[in-house]
């Protein structure tokens, strides 16, 4: 196996000591071709995030752009990337829907610094984002006046943020009153991402621990048919409806999906099931996250074994609703 493959194998199985040792070896390996160098640096970036070095880690994660594993392609503008100037800035929200919701926070930071902010996002999220900022379709960006632009997944670099600079307070409002005791459940996300990020678990593990509570399904599209009969079905036809249903929840329990990010951004108490090798947003150890004050992380302890996080969730549910 190539060292890069060994590093991935070590990370997947939670052997982060070996993964970091390989990162240091790869840094000195002058035989790596250009693409493997980018991959090695990207992987090292995750380890730096885990060590609490947010800015240094993101500078290396950003090299994943060169091999199409981080962020989106260039938007086609001739304007420079924003670097603390004042002017009109297009914040290009990139990545999956969860990434875009997570990065939407930076629009408010840009505005606070005196900039006029225009957003570009996936169409399904545009209505929600347009409540606070104008939103332009990606194909029309080059026709909209702007002085600068900012690829959202590189915002940490432009702002020069460390973990202490992130604000975990809500930045998307609720649109309905809370129904006491209501729990929103989401058991899987995009199958492609679930497989790639090793976060697949049996939905029955989720169902078995929440059966006696007032649960609604927040599952849409893939695996929707797995919903047990006793779980309530609600309107998830668009993001306006989904946001309303999340607003009614006292608690949301989910894998790392766009639902997790929206609930966290709304300040809804959110419990997220995380695999051993976590998504980069959750790389910092512990069960809390600087990104969202309302989020608690339930981490898998051993690859392939999901017993621990669900056992802990069951115990915490019983304590909460005793």
Coordinates of C-alpha atoms in Angstrom, one line a residue:
X1 CA 0.0 0.0 0.0
X2 CA 1.1 3.6 -0.7
X3 CA 1.7 5.6 2.5
X4 CA -1.3 7.7 1.6
X5 CA -3.5 4.6 1.6
X6 CA -2.0 3.4 4.8
X7 CA -2.7 6.8 6.4
X8 CA -6.4 6.6 5.3
X9 CA -6.7 3.1 6.7
X10 CA -5.2 4.2 10.0
X11 CA -7.6 7.1 10.2
X12 CA -10.6 5.1 9.4
X13 CA -9.8 2.7 12.3
X14 CA -9.0 5.5 14.7
X15 CA -5.3 5.0 14.8
X16 CA -4.5 8.7 14.7
X17 CA -1.0 8.3 16.2
X18 CA 0.0 6.3 13.1
X19 CA -1.9 8.6 10.8
X20 CA 0.0 11.7 12.1
X21 CA 3.3 9.8 12.0
X22 CA 2.6 9.1 8.3
X23 CA 1.7 12.8 7.7
X24 CA 5.2 13.7 9.0
X25 CA 6.8 11.1 6.8
X26 CA 4.9 12.3 3.7
X27 CA 6.0 15.9 4.4
X28 CA 9.6 14.8 3.9
X29 CA 8.9 12.5 0.9
X30 CA 10.4 14.3 -2.2
X31 CA 9.2 11.5 -4.5
X32 CA 5.5 12.4 -4.3
X33 CA 3.9 13.7 -7.6
X34 CA 2.0 16.9 -7.5
X35 CA -1.4 15.4 -7.0
X36 CA -0.2 13.1 -4.2
X37 CA 1.5 16.1 -2.5
X38 CA -1.9 18.0 -2.5
X39 CA -3.6 14.9 -1.1
X40 CA -0.9 14.5 1.6
X41 CA -1.2 18.2 2.6
X42 CA -5.0 17.9 2.6
X43 CA -4.9 14.9 4.9
X44 CA -2.4 16.6 7.2
X45 CA -4.8 19.6 7.4
X46 CA -7.4 17.3 9.1
X47 CA -4.8 16.3 11.7
X48 CA -4.0 19.9 12.4
X49 CA -7.7 20.7 13.0
X50 CA -7.7 17.8 15.4
X51 CA -4.8 19.4 17.2
X52 CA -6.7 22.6 17.6
X53 CA -4.9 24.5 14.8
X54 CA -7.9 25.7 12.8
X55 CA -6.2 28.3 10.5
X56 CA -3.1 26.2 9.8
X57 CA -5.2 23.2 9.1
X58 CA -7.5 25.0 6.7
X59 CA -4.6 26.3 4.7
X60 CA -3.7 22.7 4.0
X61 CA -7.3 21.5 3.5
X62 CA -7.6 24.2 0.8
X63 CA -5.0 22.4 -1.3
X64 CA -7.7 19.8 -1.8
X65 CA -9.2 22.2 -4.3
X66 CA -6.5 21.3 -6.8
X67 CA -7.6 17.7 -6.9
X68 CA -11.4 18.3 -6.6
X69 CA -11.9 17.0 -3.1
X70 CA -12.6 20.3 -1.3
X71 CA -14.9 23.2 -2.3
X72 CA -16.2 23.9 -5.8
X73 CA -14.6 25.1 -9.1
X74 CA -13.7 28.8 -9.6
X75 CA -16.8 31.0 -10.3
X76 CA -15.3 32.6 -13.4
X77 CA -14.8 36.1 -12.0
X78 CA -11.7 38.2 -12.7
X79 CA -12.1 39.9 -9.3
X80 CA -9.7 39.0 -6.5
X81 CA -10.6 36.9 -3.4
X82 CA -11.6 39.1 -0.5
X83 CA -8.8 39.8 2.0
X84 CA -10.2 42.1 4.7
X85 CA -10.9 45.0 2.2
X86 CA -14.3 46.9 2.2
X87 CA -16.5 46.7 -0.8
X88 CA -19.1 44.5 -2.4
X89 CA -18.3 40.8 -1.8
X90 CA -19.9 37.7 -3.4
X91 CA -19.8 34.9 -0.9
X92 CA -19.9 31.7 -3.0
X93 CA -21.5 29.1 -0.8
X94 CA -20.0 25.8 -1.9
X95 CA -19.9 22.1 -1.1
X96 CA -23.0 20.1 -0.1
X97 CA -26.1 21.7 1.4
X98 CA -24.8 21.2 4.9
X99 CA -21.5 22.9 4.0
X100 CA -23.4 25.8 2.6
X101 CA -25.5 26.2 5.7
X102 CA -22.4 26.0 7.9
X103 CA -20.6 28.7 5.9
X104 CA -23.6 31.0 5.7
X105 CA -22.5 32.4 9.0
X106 CA -19.6 34.1 7.3
X107 CA -22.0 36.4 5.4
X108 CA -22.8 38.1 8.7
X109 CA -19.1 38.4 9.6
X110 CA -18.5 40.1 6.2
X111 CA -21.4 42.5 6.8
X112 CA -20.2 43.3 10.3
X113 CA -16.9 44.5 8.8
X114 CA -18.8 47.0 6.6
X115 CA -19.1 45.0 3.3
X116 CA -22.1 44.7 1.1
X117 CA -22.7 41.0 0.8
X118 CA -24.2 39.0 -2.1
X119 CA -24.6 35.3 -1.8
X120 CA -24.5 32.5 -4.4
X121 CA -25.9 29.1 -3.3
X122 CA -27.8 26.0 -4.4
X123 CA -31.3 27.0 -5.6
X124 CA -33.1 25.0 -2.9
X125 CA -31.4 27.1 -0.1
X126 CA -31.7 30.5 -1.9
X127 CA -35.1 31.4 -0.4
X128 CA -33.9 30.9 3.2
X129 CA -30.6 32.8 2.6
X130 CA -32.4 35.7 0.8
X131 CA -34.1 36.7 4.0
X132 CA -30.9 38.5 5.0
X133 CA -28.9 38.9 1.8
X134 CA -29.5 39.1 -1.9
X135 CA -28.8 35.8 -3.6
X136 CA -27.7 35.4 -7.2
X137 CA -27.6 32.2 -9.3
X138 CA -24.1 30.8 -9.9
X139 CA -24.4 31.2 -13.7
X140 CA -25.1 34.9 -13.3
X141 CA -22.3 35.8 -10.8
X142 CA -20.0 37.3 -13.5
X143 CA -22.8 39.7 -14.5
X144 CA -23.4 41.1 -11.0
X145 CA -21.2 44.0 -9.8
X146 CA -18.7 43.0 -7.1
X147 CA -15.3 44.1 -5.9
X148 CA -14.2 40.8 -4.4
X149 CA -15.4 37.3 -4.0
X150 CA -14.9 34.6 -1.3
X151 CA -15.1 30.8 -1.7
X152 CA -17.0 30.0 1.5
X153 CA -15.0 26.9 2.5
X154 CA -11.8 29.1 2.5
X155 CA -13.4 31.8 4.7
X156 CA -11.4 30.6 7.7
X157 CA -8.2 31.6 5.8
X158 CA -9.4 35.0 4.7
X159 CA -10.7 35.9 8.2
X160 CA -7.6 34.3 9.8
X161 CA -9.9 32.6 12.3
X162 CA -8.9 30.2 15.0
X163 CA -11.4 28.0 16.9
X164 CA -11.7 30.7 19.6
X165 CA -13.0 33.2 16.9
X166 CA -15.9 31.0 15.8
X167 CA -19.3 31.9 17.2
X168 CA -21.6 29.1 18.0
X169 CA -24.7 31.3 18.5
X170 CA -27.8 30.8 16.1
X171 CA -27.8 32.7 12.8
X172 CA -30.9 31.2 11.3
X173 CA -34.3 31.9 13.0
X174 CA -37.0 29.4 14.0
X175 CA -40.2 29.7 12.1
X176 CA -42.6 27.9 14.5
X177 CA -43.1 27.3 18.2
X178 CA -41.5 24.4 19.9
X179 CA -43.7 21.4 20.6
X180 CA -42.6 20.1 24.0
X181 CA -41.1 16.6 23.9
X182 CA -40.9 16.5 20.1
X183 CA -37.8 14.9 18.7
X184 CA -36.8 15.0 15.0
X185 CA -35.0 11.9 13.6
X186 CA -32.7 11.6 10.6
X187 CA -30.9 8.3 10.1
X188 CA -29.0 8.8 6.9
X189 CA -27.8 11.4 4.3
X190 CA -26.6 11.3 0.7
X191 CA -25.6 7.6 0.1
X192 CA -22.4 8.7 -1.7
X193 CA -21.2 10.8 1.2
X194 CA -22.4 8.2 3.8
X195 CA -20.2 5.5 2.1
X196 CA -17.2 7.8 1.5
X197 CA -17.2 9.1 5.1
X198 CA -17.9 5.6 6.7
X199 CA -20.9 6.8 8.6
X200 CA -23.3 4.1 7.5
X201 CA -25.2 2.4 10.4
X202 CA -28.3 0.3 10.7
X203 CA -31.4 2.6 11.0
X204 CA -32.8 0.1 13.6
X205 CA -30.1 1.2 16.0
X206 CA -31.7 4.7 15.9
X207 CA -35.3 3.4 15.9
X208 CA -34.8 1.1 18.9
X209 CA -33.6 3.9 21.2
X210 CA -36.3 6.5 20.3
X211 CA -39.4 4.3 19.9
X212 CA -41.1 5.4 23.2
X213 CA -40.7 9.2 22.4
X214 CA -42.7 11.7 20.4
X215 CA -40.6 11.4 17.2
X216 CA -41.1 12.8 13.7
X217 CA -39.1 11.7 10.6
X218 CA -36.8 14.3 9.1
X219 CA -35.7 11.7 6.5
X220 CA -36.2 12.7 2.9
X221 CA -35.5 11.0 -0.4
X222 CA -33.0 8.1 0.3
X223 CA -34.0 5.6 3.0
X224 CA -37.3 7.4 3.6
X225 CA -39.1 4.1 3.2
X226 CA -37.4 2.7 6.3
X227 CA -39.5 4.9 8.6
X228 CA -41.3 2.7 11.1
X229 CA -45.1 3.0 11.3
X230 CA -45.1 4.5 14.8
X231 CA -42.9 7.5 13.7
X232 CA -44.9 10.6 12.6
X233 CA -44.4 11.9 9.0
X234 CA -44.2 15.7 8.4
X235 CA -44.0 18.0 5.4
X236 CA -40.4 18.0 4.1
X237 CA -41.3 19.0 0.5
X238 CA -38.9 22.0 0.5
X239 CA -36.5 23.7 2.9
X240 CA -39.1 26.2 4.1
X241 CA -41.2 23.3 5.3
X242 CA -38.2 21.4 6.7
X243 CA -37.1 24.4 8.6
X244 CA -40.6 24.8 10.1
X245 CA -40.6 21.2 11.2
X246 CA -37.2 21.5 12.8
X247 CA -38.4 24.6 14.6
X248 CA -41.0 22.6 16.3
X249 CA -38.5 20.1 17.6
X250 CA -37.2 20.3 21.1
X251 CA -34.3 18.0 20.0
X252 CA -32.9 16.7 16.8
X253 CA -31.0 13.4 16.5
X254 CA -29.2 12.8 13.2
X255 CA -26.1 11.6 11.4
X256 CA -23.9 14.3 10.0
X257 CA -26.3 15.6 7.3
X258 CA -27.6 19.0 6.2
X259 CA -30.3 18.6 8.8
X260 CA -27.6 18.6 11.5
X261 CA -26.2 21.9 10.2
X262 CA -29.6 23.6 9.8
X263 CA -30.7 22.5 13.3
X264 CA -27.4 23.7 14.8
X265 CA -27.6 27.0 12.9
X266 CA -31.1 27.5 14.3
X267 CA -30.0 26.9 17.9
X268 CA -32.1 23.7 18.2
X269 CA -30.5 21.2 20.5
X270 CA -28.9 18.7 18.1
X271 CA -27.2 15.3 18.8
X272 CA -25.0 14.2 15.9
X273 CA -23.7 10.6 15.4
X274 CA -20.1 10.9 14.2
X275 CA -17.8 8.1 12.8
X276 CA -14.3 7.4 14.1
X277 CA -12.8 9.4 11.2
X278 CA -15.0 12.4 11.4
X279 CA -15.9 15.1 8.9
X280 CA -13.4 18.0 9.1
X281 CA -15.9 20.2 10.9
X282 CA -16.0 17.8 13.8
X283 CA -12.2 17.0 13.8
X284 CA -11.6 18.9 17.1
X285 CA -11.9 16.2 19.9
X286 CA -14.7 16.3 22.5
X287 CA -18.4 16.1 22.4
X288 CA -19.0 19.9 21.8
X289 CA -18.3 22.0 18.8
X290 CA -17.2 25.7 18.4
X291 CA -19.4 25.9 15.3
X292 CA -22.7 25.4 17.2
X293 CA -23.4 25.9 20.9
X294 CA -26.5 23.6 20.7
X295 CA -24.7 20.6 19.2
X296 CA -23.5 17.5 21.1
X297 CA -21.4 14.9 19.2
X298 CA -21.7 11.2 19.8
X299 CA -18.6 9.6 18.5
X300 CA -18.0 6.1 17.3
X301 CA -15.3 4.5 19.4
X302 CA -14.3 1.6 17.1
X303 CA -14.7 1.3 13.3
X304 CA -17.6 -0.9 12.3
X305 CA -19.1 -0.9 15.8
X306 CA -21.9 1.7 16.5
X307 CA -22.9 0.4 19.9
X308 CA -21.1 3.1 21.9
X309 CA -22.7 6.3 20.5
X310 CA -26.3 4.8 20.5
X311 CA -25.8 3.4 24.0
X312 CA -24.8 7.0 25.1
X313 CA -27.7 8.6 23.3
X314 CA -30.1 6.1 24.9
X315 CA -28.8 6.9 28.4
X316 CA -29.0 10.7 27.8
X317 CA -32.5 10.4 26.5
X318 CA -33.6 8.6 29.6
X319 CA -31.9 11.2 31.8
X320 CA -33.5 14.0 29.8
X321 CA -37.1 12.6 29.8
X322 CA -37.1 10.8 33.1

